[in-house]
Amino acid sequence: MNAPLDERMDTVYPYLVEAAAEAARVAAGVDPDRLDAPSRCGDWDLRTLVNHWVLYSAHGLEHRARRLQLPEDLTGRDFAADEDWAGQYAAQLDRAVAAWSAAGTWDGDIDLGFARQPAPEVATLVWAELVLHGWDVARAVGQEFRLSDGAAALLLHVVDKNAALYRQYEGFADAVPVADDASVYERALAASGRDPRRAVLS
């Protein structure tokens, strides 16, 4: 019997590689002069969004793979204050992706501090955060966050599976209605409370 879509390394890992490359591309296109502008991600400005994105989708991703908690010197850091934050983010994403390629990384559970979850589930949830906040950053600076059809299908699966819980903790806004002919990617974004029809900020 096949494992669920989000619990197979051979399914998730290639999309992790894909999303990390796309996130690095988007980050490289962020104008430093825009960092104090609104992001449309709650009441966060773009700097706050970028710092959250870098912390959890790159450092957090590597630390989860290595079964380590994030140290305080990272959780309080203003990554965006560094002139080369995008380059450092890309390098950290490479380290995180490499960490998840190590033998045994996808086996067993990961201690999150408040609960233990299977490693594949943790990897998939952090991957979804990488993508969703990547989309937020991209839209805030007039870009698109590109995703393959397979990755979009995985994103919709993960969002649908976790949306109700995330809304309890205000991680997702209410779902946004979309047209009947909306793409899988658009449906995933809408289910996470993001409006794929809204124009990019410019």
Short mmCIF file of C-alpha atoms in Angstrom, two decimals:
data_model
loop_
_atom_site.label_atom_id
_atom_site.label_comp_id
_atom_site.label_asym_id
_atom_site.label_seq_id
_atom_site.Cartn_x
_atom_site.Cartn_y
_atom_site.Cartn_z
CA MET A 1 0.00 0.00 0.00
CA ASN A 2 1.42 3.40 -0.98
CA ALA A 3 2.10 5.92 1.77
CA PRO A 4 0.09 9.15 1.64
CA LEU A 5 1.27 11.78 -0.81
CA ASP A 6 2.95 13.90 1.87
CA GLU A 7 4.76 10.96 3.50
CA ARG A 8 6.95 9.76 0.65
CA MET A 9 10.46 11.14 0.43
CA ASP A 10 10.66 10.40 -3.29
CA THR A 11 7.63 12.64 -3.81
CA VAL A 12 8.46 15.50 -1.49
CA TYR A 13 12.23 15.88 -1.84
CA PRO A 14 12.28 16.87 -5.54
CA TYR A 15 9.72 19.58 -4.79
CA LEU A 16 11.86 20.75 -1.89
CA VAL A 17 14.76 21.19 -4.32
CA GLU A 18 12.46 22.98 -6.78
CA ALA A 19 10.98 25.37 -4.23
CA ALA A 20 14.35 26.22 -2.69
CA ALA A 21 15.70 27.24 -6.09
CA GLU A 22 12.62 29.35 -6.78
CA ALA A 23 12.81 30.99 -3.35
CA ALA A 24 16.44 31.91 -3.95
CA ARG A 25 15.49 33.43 -7.31
CA VAL A 26 12.69 35.51 -5.77
CA ALA A 27 14.87 36.66 -2.88
CA ALA A 28 17.55 37.87 -5.29
CA GLY A 29 14.97 40.15 -6.90
CA VAL A 30 13.88 41.93 -3.72
CA ASP A 31 14.74 45.64 -3.86
CA PRO A 32 16.25 46.69 -0.50
CA ASP A 33 14.32 49.95 -0.74
CA ARG A 34 11.06 47.96 -0.54
CA LEU A 35 11.78 46.24 2.78
CA ASP A 36 9.78 48.71 4.85
CA ALA A 37 6.78 48.59 2.51
CA PRO A 38 3.58 46.62 3.28
CA SER A 39 3.61 42.94 2.38
CA ARG A 40 -0.12 42.05 2.43
CA CYS A 41 0.82 39.28 4.87
CA GLY A 42 -1.25 40.42 7.82
CA ASP A 43 0.16 43.60 9.31
CA TRP A 44 3.77 42.63 8.55
CA ASP A 45 5.98 44.86 6.48
CA LEU A 46 8.20 43.16 3.93
CA ARG A 47 11.21 43.11 6.29
CA THR A 48 9.26 41.20 8.93
CA LEU A 49 7.98 38.76 6.31
CA VAL A 50 11.47 38.22 4.86
CA ASN A 51 12.96 37.60 8.31
CA HIS A 52 10.25 35.05 9.11
CA TRP A 53 10.72 33.39 5.72
CA VAL A 54 14.50 33.15 6.06
CA LEU A 55 14.36 31.90 9.65
CA TYR A 56 11.82 29.13 9.25
CA SER A 57 12.12 28.06 5.62
CA ALA A 58 15.92 27.87 5.57
CA HIS A 59 17.41 27.75 9.07
CA GLY A 60 14.38 25.98 10.50
CA LEU A 61 14.37 23.50 7.65
CA GLU A 62 18.00 22.51 8.30
CA HIS A 63 17.57 22.41 12.08
CA ARG A 64 14.54 20.13 11.79
CA ALA A 65 16.51 17.74 9.60
CA ARG A 66 19.33 17.65 12.16
CA ARG A 67 16.88 17.32 15.09
CA LEU A 68 18.03 20.61 16.62
CA GLN A 69 16.07 23.53 18.06
CA LEU A 70 16.60 27.00 16.62
CA PRO A 71 19.03 28.96 18.84
CA GLU A 72 18.12 32.40 20.17
CA ASP A 73 20.83 34.11 18.12
CA LEU A 74 18.85 33.11 15.02
CA THR A 75 15.30 33.67 16.24
CA GLY A 76 16.02 37.32 17.05
CA ARG A 77 18.17 38.15 14.03
CA ASP A 78 17.29 40.78 11.42
CA PHE A 79 18.50 38.84 8.39
CA ALA A 80 17.29 41.53 5.99
CA ALA A 81 19.63 44.07 7.59
CA ASP A 82 22.55 42.36 5.86
CA GLU A 83 23.30 43.72 2.40
CA ASP A 84 23.74 40.18 1.05
CA TRP A 85 20.83 38.58 2.89
CA ALA A 86 19.47 37.05 -0.34
CA GLY A 87 22.78 35.39 -1.15
CA GLN A 88 23.10 34.10 2.40
CA TYR A 89 19.52 32.84 2.23
CA ALA A 90 20.27 30.93 -0.98
CA ALA A 91 23.34 29.35 0.62
CA GLN A 92 21.35 28.40 3.73
CA LEU A 93 18.64 26.85 1.58
CA ASP A 94 21.32 24.74 -0.11
CA ARG A 95 22.48 23.53 3.32
CA ALA A 96 18.92 22.78 4.36
CA VAL A 97 18.17 20.81 1.20
CA ALA A 98 21.42 18.89 1.61
CA ALA A 99 20.53 18.07 5.23
CA TRP A 100 17.27 16.46 4.09
CA SER A 101 19.17 14.31 1.58
CA ALA A 102 21.17 12.57 4.32
CA ALA A 103 20.48 8.91 4.99
CA GLY A 104 17.89 8.34 7.72
CA THR A 105 16.69 11.95 7.85
CA TRP A 106 13.18 11.01 6.77
CA ASP A 107 12.91 8.21 9.35
CA GLY A 108 11.36 8.47 12.78
CA ASP A 109 9.90 11.50 14.54
CA ILE A 110 11.12 15.04 15.11
CA ASP A 111 10.73 16.78 18.48
CA LEU A 112 9.20 20.19 17.81
CA GLY A 113 9.41 21.24 21.43
CA PHE A 114 5.65 21.09 21.93
CA ALA A 115 4.98 17.79 20.14
CA ARG A 116 6.61 15.03 18.13
CA GLN A 117 5.70 14.50 14.49
CA PRO A 118 6.91 12.10 11.79
CA ALA A 119 9.88 13.54 9.91
CA PRO A 120 8.17 13.43 6.48
CA GLU A 121 5.23 15.41 7.84
CA VAL A 122 7.55 18.04 9.33
CA ALA A 123 9.49 18.34 6.09
CA THR A 124 6.30 18.76 4.10
CA LEU A 125 4.87 21.42 6.42
CA VAL A 126 8.07 23.47 6.34
CA TRP A 127 8.17 23.06 2.55
CA ALA A 128 4.64 24.47 2.35
CA GLU A 129 5.71 27.45 4.46
CA LEU A 130 8.65 28.00 2.13
CA VAL A 131 6.28 28.09 -0.84
CA LEU A 132 3.44 30.11 0.68
CA HIS A 133 5.63 32.81 2.17
CA GLY A 134 7.70 32.73 -0.99
CA TRP A 135 4.53 33.60 -2.86
CA ASP A 136 3.85 36.40 -0.34
CA VAL A 137 7.32 37.87 -0.87
CA ALA A 138 7.10 37.53 -4.63
CA ARG A 139 3.74 39.29 -4.84
CA ALA A 140 4.98 42.09 -2.58
CA VAL A 141 7.80 42.92 -4.99
CA GLY A 142 6.04 42.44 -8.32
CA GLN A 143 7.20 38.89 -9.02
CA GLU A 144 5.58 35.49 -9.36
CA PHE A 145 6.52 32.40 -7.36
CA ARG A 146 6.54 29.66 -9.97
CA LEU A 147 5.55 26.11 -9.10
CA SER A 148 5.32 22.95 -11.19
CA ASP A 149 2.00 21.16 -11.52
CA GLY A 150 3.18 18.34 -9.27
CA ALA A 151 4.33 20.74 -6.58
CA ALA A 152 1.04 22.63 -6.82
CA ALA A 153 -0.87 19.37 -6.28
CA LEU A 154 1.21 18.62 -3.20
CA LEU A 155 0.63 22.15 -1.89
CA LEU A 156 -3.13 21.80 -2.25
CA HIS A 157 -3.00 18.45 -0.45
CA VAL A 158 -0.99 19.91 2.46
CA VAL A 159 -3.13 23.05 2.75
CA ASP A 160 -6.40 21.12 2.67
CA LYS A 161 -5.11 18.70 5.28
CA ASN A 162 -3.96 21.38 7.72
CA ALA A 163 -6.07 24.48 7.01
CA ALA A 164 -8.60 24.01 9.80
CA LEU A 165 -5.88 23.65 12.44
CA TYR A 166 -3.86 26.56 11.07
CA ARG A 167 -6.90 28.83 11.19
CA GLN A 168 -7.37 28.06 14.87
CA TYR A 169 -3.96 29.63 15.50
CA GLU A 170 -4.36 32.40 12.89
CA GLY A 171 -1.75 30.84 10.65
CA PHE A 172 -4.18 31.01 7.72
CA ALA A 173 -6.86 33.56 6.95
CA ASP A 174 -10.30 32.43 5.81
CA ALA A 175 -10.40 30.66 2.45
CA VAL A 176 -10.85 32.89 -0.59
CA PRO A 177 -13.42 31.95 -3.26
CA VAL A 178 -12.02 31.16 -6.69
CA ALA A 179 -13.50 30.51 -10.12
CA ASP A 180 -14.51 27.01 -11.15
CA ASP A 181 -11.68 26.96 -13.67
CA ALA A 182 -9.00 28.04 -11.16
CA SER A 183 -5.74 26.15 -11.40
CA VAL A 184 -4.62 23.72 -8.71
CA TYR A 185 -2.03 26.28 -7.56
CA GLU A 186 -4.67 29.01 -7.33
CA ARG A 187 -6.94 26.71 -5.36
CA ALA A 188 -4.13 25.92 -2.92
CA LEU A 189 -3.35 29.59 -2.40
CA ALA A 190 -7.02 30.42 -1.93
CA ALA A 191 -7.50 27.62 0.58
CA SER A 192 -4.63 29.10 2.62
CA GLY A 193 -6.37 32.48 2.73
CA ARG A 194 -4.41 34.10 -0.10
CA ASP A 195 -6.14 35.71 -3.06
CA PRO A 196 -4.38 34.60 -6.26
CA ARG A 197 -6.42 37.14 -8.26
CA ARG A 198 -5.01 40.19 -6.48
CA ALA A 199 -2.53 42.14 -8.54
CA VAL A 200 1.08 42.12 -7.47
CA LEU A 201 2.28 45.16 -5.57
CA SER A 202 4.43 47.47 -7.63
#
